[in-house]
């Protein structure tokens, strides 16, 4: 009986490989950063070859550290930064251009054009997305339009496109397998999330030949085999990072949601068999499911500045030495004394969508001090997440029953309790902090038959649970102040 699962977690700044046992315990992990390439302001690229090399290096390193026998590794699951776009020559395997990263804004103007041409509704209905340079479609078009010879090669069927999952799988299977999963496909702005197929109208609009596109599969099934130090291991799980985390938290049912408290916050909620309609600013995306389970959708909303506000307190204001200390000082303050911090450094995301908003600190008196500003900053992470939760509930006409949490700032107990209080929901922080990698591992386990169904996936051990303790009166009073603070931040920049 094979005993281990390897998760490959290909992030935006580093690749990691994590070896799990079948109970979801981490045996070993290895991590390697790779170069961030900024050719112009607002442009972000990666070298796909470096990503592949760093993934192989961390995989063998994790195996070596763990001391397990390679033949005991049952399967590999891949989770990845979504939307980032690679185009390569199918014969030589060479990328024709660097990977264009999700953050890259080079196609913003073209996206504005698409909006003015009236494409918004069609794209929303078909792909579940708002028109934005984040998504892969305009990046592929940019490569075909701007790299010498690329358009002609694409027309000849010589080029392949993939997000990072596709690129890694193709490389690791020596060019035999050109696939992606539905979660990644649903972030390309080319995929019809209702019909579960690439959309002809959008392919024509962006002038992208269908021959470039990978086959779209479920997130847990056998895709192909990788040779690792002489042993053949199946790749049997693929999911984009946020959907992998939703799966890793076992949010398999409608109304179950998770929030990843990292630099920004990413909230996803399982909406079952129906995608949300975006009326309250949520994106509709496909949730991860293995080949034996029905397709589920998720509503997605994000907060631009989450844990980053704590970095700002540390690096810009200099009132903290470490992010961890924020909990101690916040507790010391007892309450925020009417102080609100709105970290709208780059505008406000869902549900406000105000790019003219800017950060404010309001409600200060002569007695307001550092501890209250620190506390109010942590509270701001929870208030912003709460705004997304409430919009999500309105949009999906259902209540979030439990919120699962992960990401760096989820280790802050004050923040987790405040989130529970202000949103009036139970917040659960699993002991295993690797929800994303765990999701990829579970999917791979299902995909290769190691788990025969989701019921066999182990529980993650001892979780921290935070339950609401705040009175309705206090909650309303605090939220009223937050809404006033948002008004102060809104529309600050002159248009
Ligand atoms: P990412 O994956 O986006 O790089 P992480 O999940 O590693 O982010 O989380 C890092 C973020 O969490 C940073 O913005 C940091 O300021 C914040 N953070 C880390 N620890 C804490 C803490 N104990 N309290 C509040 N914020 C924290």
PDB file of C-alpha atoms in Angstrom, residues 52 97 99 138 141 158 183 227 233 250 290 304 338 343 372 472 491:
ATOM      1  CA  UNK A  52       9.827  24.053 -14.021  1.00  0.00           C
ATOM      2  CA  UNK A  97       7.860  34.502 -24.465  1.00  0.00           C
ATOM      3  CA  UNK A  99       5.079  33.740 -18.646  1.00  0.00           C
ATOM      4  CA  UNK A 138      -5.880  39.047 -23.232  1.00  0.00           C
ATOM      5  CA  UNK A 141      -3.690  37.580 -27.441  1.00  0.00           C
ATOM      6  CA  UNK A 158       2.634  24.890 -33.742  1.00  0.00           C
ATOM      7  CA  UNK A 183     -10.796  25.467 -11.953  1.00  0.00           C
ATOM      8  CA  UNK A 227       9.490   9.895 -14.023  1.00  0.00           C
ATOM      9  CA  UNK A 233       4.412   8.447 -10.420  1.00  0.00           C
ATOM     10  CA  UNK A 250     -13.341  20.286   2.778  1.00  0.00           C
ATOM     11  CA  UNK A 290     -12.785  14.890  -8.800  1.00  0.00           C
ATOM     12  CA  UNK A 304      -6.925  43.931  -1.963  1.00  0.00           C
ATOM     13  CA  UNK A 338     -13.711  54.699  17.867  1.00  0.00           C
ATOM     14  CA  UNK A 343      -6.477  50.545   4.088  1.00  0.00           C
ATOM     15  CA  UNK A 372      -5.633  51.413  18.955  1.00  0.00           C
ATOM     16  CA  UNK A 472     -26.012  42.351  18.309  1.00  0.00           C
ATOM     17  CA  UNK A 491     -13.853  58.769  -4.004  1.00  0.00           C
TER      18      UNK A 491
END
